[in-house]
mmCIF file of C-alpha atoms in Angstrom:
data_model
loop_
_atom_site.group_PDB
_atom_site.id
_atom_site.type_symbol
_atom_site.label_atom_id
_atom_site.label_comp_id
_atom_site.label_asym_id
_atom_site.label_seq_id
_atom_site.Cartn_x
_atom_site.Cartn_y
_atom_site.Cartn_z
ATOM 1 C CA MET A 1 0.000 0.000 0.000
ATOM 2 C CA PRO A 2 1.251 3.498 -0.781
ATOM 3 C CA ILE A 3 2.163 5.932 1.973
ATOM 4 C CA ILE A 4 0.028 9.102 2.048
ATOM 5 C CA ARG A 5 1.889 12.218 3.124
ATOM 6 C CA LYS A 6 2.162 15.950 2.532
ATOM 7 C CA ALA A 7 3.950 16.808 -0.718
ATOM 8 C CA GLU A 8 7.540 17.975 -0.653
ATOM 9 C CA LYS A 9 9.649 19.810 -3.202
ATOM 10 C CA LYS A 10 11.270 16.507 -4.214
ATOM 11 C CA ASP A 11 7.825 15.405 -5.509
ATOM 12 C CA PHE A 12 7.438 18.238 -8.024
ATOM 13 C CA ASP A 13 8.659 16.296 -11.085
ATOM 14 C CA ALA A 14 6.379 13.340 -10.350
ATOM 15 C CA ILE A 15 3.458 15.685 -9.654
ATOM 16 C CA GLU A 16 4.099 17.414 -12.994
ATOM 17 C CA GLU A 17 3.852 14.033 -14.734
ATOM 18 C CA LEU A 18 0.642 13.215 -12.867
ATOM 19 C CA TYR A 19 -0.834 16.594 -13.820
ATOM 20 C CA ALA A 20 -0.085 15.729 -17.462
ATOM 21 C CA GLU A 21 -2.266 12.603 -17.101
ATOM 22 C CA LEU A 22 -4.999 14.623 -15.404
ATOM 23 C CA GLU A 23 -4.897 17.338 -18.054
ATOM 24 C CA GLU A 24 -5.151 14.779 -20.874
ATOM 25 C CA ASP A 25 -8.509 13.714 -19.435
ATOM 26 C CA ALA A 26 -9.623 17.331 -18.983
ATOM 27 C CA VAL A 27 -8.764 18.155 -22.613
ATOM 28 C CA LEU A 28 -10.572 15.001 -23.746
ATOM 29 C CA TYR A 29 -13.728 15.816 -21.775
ATOM 30 C CA GLN A 30 -13.800 19.601 -22.255
ATOM 31 C CA PRO A 31 -11.405 20.851 -24.937
ATOM 32 C CA GLU A 32 -13.262 24.166 -24.964
ATOM 33 C CA HIS A 33 -11.902 24.908 -21.464
ATOM 34 C CA PHE A 34 -8.651 22.980 -21.047
ATOM 35 C CA VAL A 35 -5.209 22.839 -22.624
ATOM 36 C CA LEU A 36 -2.107 20.894 -21.718
ATOM 37 C CA SER A 37 0.331 22.805 -19.518
ATOM 38 C CA LYS A 38 3.934 23.171 -20.568
ATOM 39 C CA LYS A 39 6.385 21.078 -18.567
ATOM 40 C CA GLY A 40 7.449 23.044 -15.511
ATOM 41 C CA ASP A 41 4.492 25.459 -15.499
ATOM 42 C CA ARG A 42 3.032 23.866 -12.388
ATOM 43 C CA SER A 43 6.086 24.421 -10.165
ATOM 44 C CA ASN A 44 5.109 27.991 -9.187
ATOM 45 C CA GLN A 45 1.591 26.835 -8.363
ATOM 46 C CA LEU A 46 2.943 23.949 -6.308
ATOM 47 C CA GLU A 47 5.150 26.338 -4.316
ATOM 48 C CA LYS A 48 2.113 28.521 -3.537
ATOM 49 C CA ILE A 49 0.039 25.530 -2.487
ATOM 50 C CA MET A 50 2.778 24.305 -0.169
ATOM 51 C CA GLN A 51 3.107 27.741 1.472
ATOM 52 C CA SER A 52 -0.650 28.232 1.934
ATOM 53 C CA GLU A 53 -2.388 27.721 5.273
ATOM 54 C CA ASN A 54 -5.648 26.874 3.493
ATOM 55 C CA GLN A 55 -4.422 24.379 0.911
ATOM 56 C CA ILE A 56 -2.622 21.084 1.024
ATOM 57 C CA MET A 57 -1.083 18.814 -1.578
ATOM 58 C CA LEU A 58 -1.104 15.203 -0.463
ATOM 59 C CA VAL A 59 0.857 12.554 -2.337
ATOM 60 C CA ALA A 60 0.609 8.796 -2.486
ATOM 61 C CA GLU A 61 4.183 7.578 -2.303
ATOM 62 C CA ASP A 62 5.146 4.215 -3.771
ATOM 63 C CA GLU A 63 6.439 2.198 -0.843
ATOM 64 C CA ASN A 64 9.143 0.595 -2.992
ATOM 65 C CA ASP A 65 10.812 3.557 -4.701
ATOM 66 C CA GLY A 66 9.421 6.605 -2.838
ATOM 67 C CA ARG A 67 8.021 8.170 -6.014
ATOM 68 C CA ALA A 68 4.679 10.002 -5.986
ATOM 69 C CA ILE A 69 2.123 7.848 -7.846
ATOM 70 C CA GLY A 70 -0.895 10.018 -7.077
ATOM 71 C CA PHE A 71 -1.921 13.244 -5.426
ATOM 72 C CA ALA A 72 -4.826 15.205 -4.008
ATOM 73 C CA HIS A 73 -4.913 19.014 -3.996
ATOM 74 C CA VAL A 74 -7.344 20.174 -1.297
ATOM 75 C CA ILE A 75 -8.508 23.718 -0.484
ATOM 76 C CA PHE A 76 -10.173 24.843 2.756
ATOM 77 C CA ALA A 77 -12.836 27.539 2.246
ATOM 78 C CA ARG A 78 -15.523 29.323 4.210
ATOM 79 C CA ALA A 79 -18.967 30.063 2.739
ATOM 80 C CA LYS A 80 -19.524 33.501 1.244
ATOM 81 C CA GLU A 81 -21.219 35.896 3.609
ATOM 82 C CA ILE A 82 -24.656 35.883 2.018
ATOM 83 C CA SER A 83 -27.736 36.062 4.225
ATOM 84 C CA CYS A 84 -29.315 32.844 2.939
ATOM 85 C CA LEU A 85 -26.159 30.734 3.291
ATOM 86 C CA LYS A 86 -25.333 28.905 6.491
ATOM 87 C CA PRO A 87 -21.954 30.006 7.871
ATOM 88 C CA GLN A 88 -20.221 26.761 6.963
ATOM 89 C CA SER A 89 -16.791 25.820 5.793
ATOM 90 C CA ASN A 90 -15.741 23.070 3.454
ATOM 91 C CA ILE A 91 -12.804 21.415 1.881
ATOM 92 C CA TYR A 92 -12.777 21.395 -1.884
ATOM 93 C CA LEU A 93 -10.934 18.717 -3.803
ATOM 94 C CA GLN A 94 -9.391 20.712 -6.633
ATOM 95 C CA ASP A 95 -7.576 17.791 -8.213
ATOM 96 C CA LEU A 96 -7.081 14.091 -7.559
ATOM 97 C CA VAL A 97 -5.180 11.691 -9.766
ATOM 98 C CA VAL A 98 -3.522 8.310 -9.520
ATOM 99 C CA THR A 99 -1.264 7.251 -12.353
ATOM 100 C CA LYS A 100 -3.271 5.206 -14.860
ATOM 101 C CA LYS A 101 -1.235 2.026 -14.530
ATOM 102 C CA LEU A 102 -1.865 1.860 -10.752
ATOM 103 C CA ARG A 103 -5.548 2.715 -10.547
ATOM 104 C CA SER A 104 -8.218 0.509 -8.932
ATOM 105 C CA ARG A 105 -5.920 -0.523 -6.076
ATOM 106 C CA GLY A 106 -7.321 1.721 -3.342
ATOM 107 C CA THR A 107 -4.834 4.590 -3.671
ATOM 108 C CA GLY A 108 -7.492 7.143 -4.654
ATOM 109 C CA THR A 109 -9.581 6.157 -1.647
ATOM 110 C CA GLN A 110 -6.532 6.522 0.598
ATOM 111 C CA LEU A 111 -5.982 10.034 -0.775
ATOM 112 C CA LEU A 112 -9.656 10.890 -0.242
ATOM 113 C CA ASN A 113 -9.546 9.601 3.331
ATOM 114 C CA ALA A 114 -6.431 11.654 4.078
ATOM 115 C CA SER A 115 -8.189 14.674 2.536
ATOM 116 C CA LYS A 116 -11.204 14.069 4.790
ATOM 117 C CA GLU A 117 -8.892 13.969 7.810
ATOM 118 C CA TYR A 118 -7.397 17.313 6.738
ATOM 119 C CA GLY A 119 -10.953 18.691 6.560
ATOM 120 C CA ARG A 120 -11.818 17.381 10.033
ATOM 121 C CA LYS A 121 -8.693 19.001 11.490
ATOM 122 C CA LYS A 122 -9.604 22.312 9.811
ATOM 123 C CA GLY A 123 -13.156 22.079 11.187
ATOM 124 C CA ALA A 124 -14.837 21.804 7.781
ATOM 125 C CA ASP A 125 -18.545 20.995 7.651
ATOM 126 C CA PHE A 126 -18.451 19.091 4.361
ATOM 127 C CA PHE A 127 -16.297 17.937 1.452
ATOM 128 C CA ARG A 128 -16.975 19.091 -2.116
ATOM 129 C CA THR A 129 -15.534 18.405 -5.551
ATOM 130 C CA GLN A 130 -16.479 18.350 -9.227
ATOM 131 C CA VAL A 131 -16.233 15.609 -11.810
ATOM 132 C CA PHE A 132 -16.785 15.647 -15.561
ATOM 133 C CA PRO A 133 -20.183 14.093 -16.341
ATOM 134 C CA GLN A 134 -18.563 11.943 -19.060
ATOM 135 C CA ASN A 135 -16.158 10.483 -16.480
ATOM 136 C CA LYS A 136 -18.341 7.535 -15.448
ATOM 137 C CA ASP A 137 -15.477 5.799 -13.609
ATOM 138 C CA GLY A 138 -14.832 8.981 -11.637
ATOM 139 C CA LEU A 139 -18.515 9.346 -10.747
ATOM 140 C CA ARG A 140 -18.658 5.749 -9.503
ATOM 141 C CA PHE A 141 -15.452 6.273 -7.498
ATOM 142 C CA TYR A 142 -16.818 9.339 -5.720
ATOM 143 C CA GLU A 143 -20.198 7.718 -5.071
ATOM 144 C CA ARG A 144 -18.440 4.674 -3.544
ATOM 145 C CA ASN A 145 -16.623 7.108 -1.275
ATOM 146 C CA GLY A 146 -19.747 8.820 0.063
ATOM 147 C CA PHE A 147 -20.252 11.674 -2.404
ATOM 148 C CA SER A 148 -23.606 12.467 -3.992
ATOM 149 C CA ILE A 149 -24.802 15.035 -6.511
ATOM 150 C CA LYS A 150 -26.012 18.204 -4.772
ATOM 151 C CA MET A 151 -26.001 20.669 -7.659
ATOM 152 C CA LEU A 152 -25.276 20.599 -11.368
ATOM 153 C CA THR A 153 -23.194 23.215 -13.134
ATOM 154 C CA ILE A 154 -24.588 24.368 -16.451
ATOM 155 C CA GLU A 155 -23.176 26.837 -18.951
ATOM 156 C CA CYS A 156 -23.912 28.444 -22.270
ATOM 157 C CA PRO A 157 -21.256 29.543 -24.748
ATOM 158 C CA PHE A 158 -21.462 33.000 -26.312
#
């Protein structure tokens, strides 16, 4: 089983490769919104995430070679101050990926569980994420892990 831990600078190259896999899916599902990043573009973002008090990057480390084989980027947020909204906080799963060749072995669930623990420690009221509607495997994964549809995002191009 992989070891789940907070990302370190030594993980950046592996995380860049994992983002490439994630972005390939995003471009496939919604080419009108996504492009592939250039190698190295994510490093500045990763530095900011690691320095933030309200974000965390968790990695799944291969127990044999220590390389990151998956990650979860989680953001802690409070509800907007709008009179009809309950004053709640949540954690938002910005990104989660496990390298394709090692999927369906429980690593994604381990990352989700570690993300949930981060949320509990931050005092979050709930856990939120988004998934492409065409990503049937992703939908099943999240449903197996306790997620359910609460709202649908719709859009109209101009």
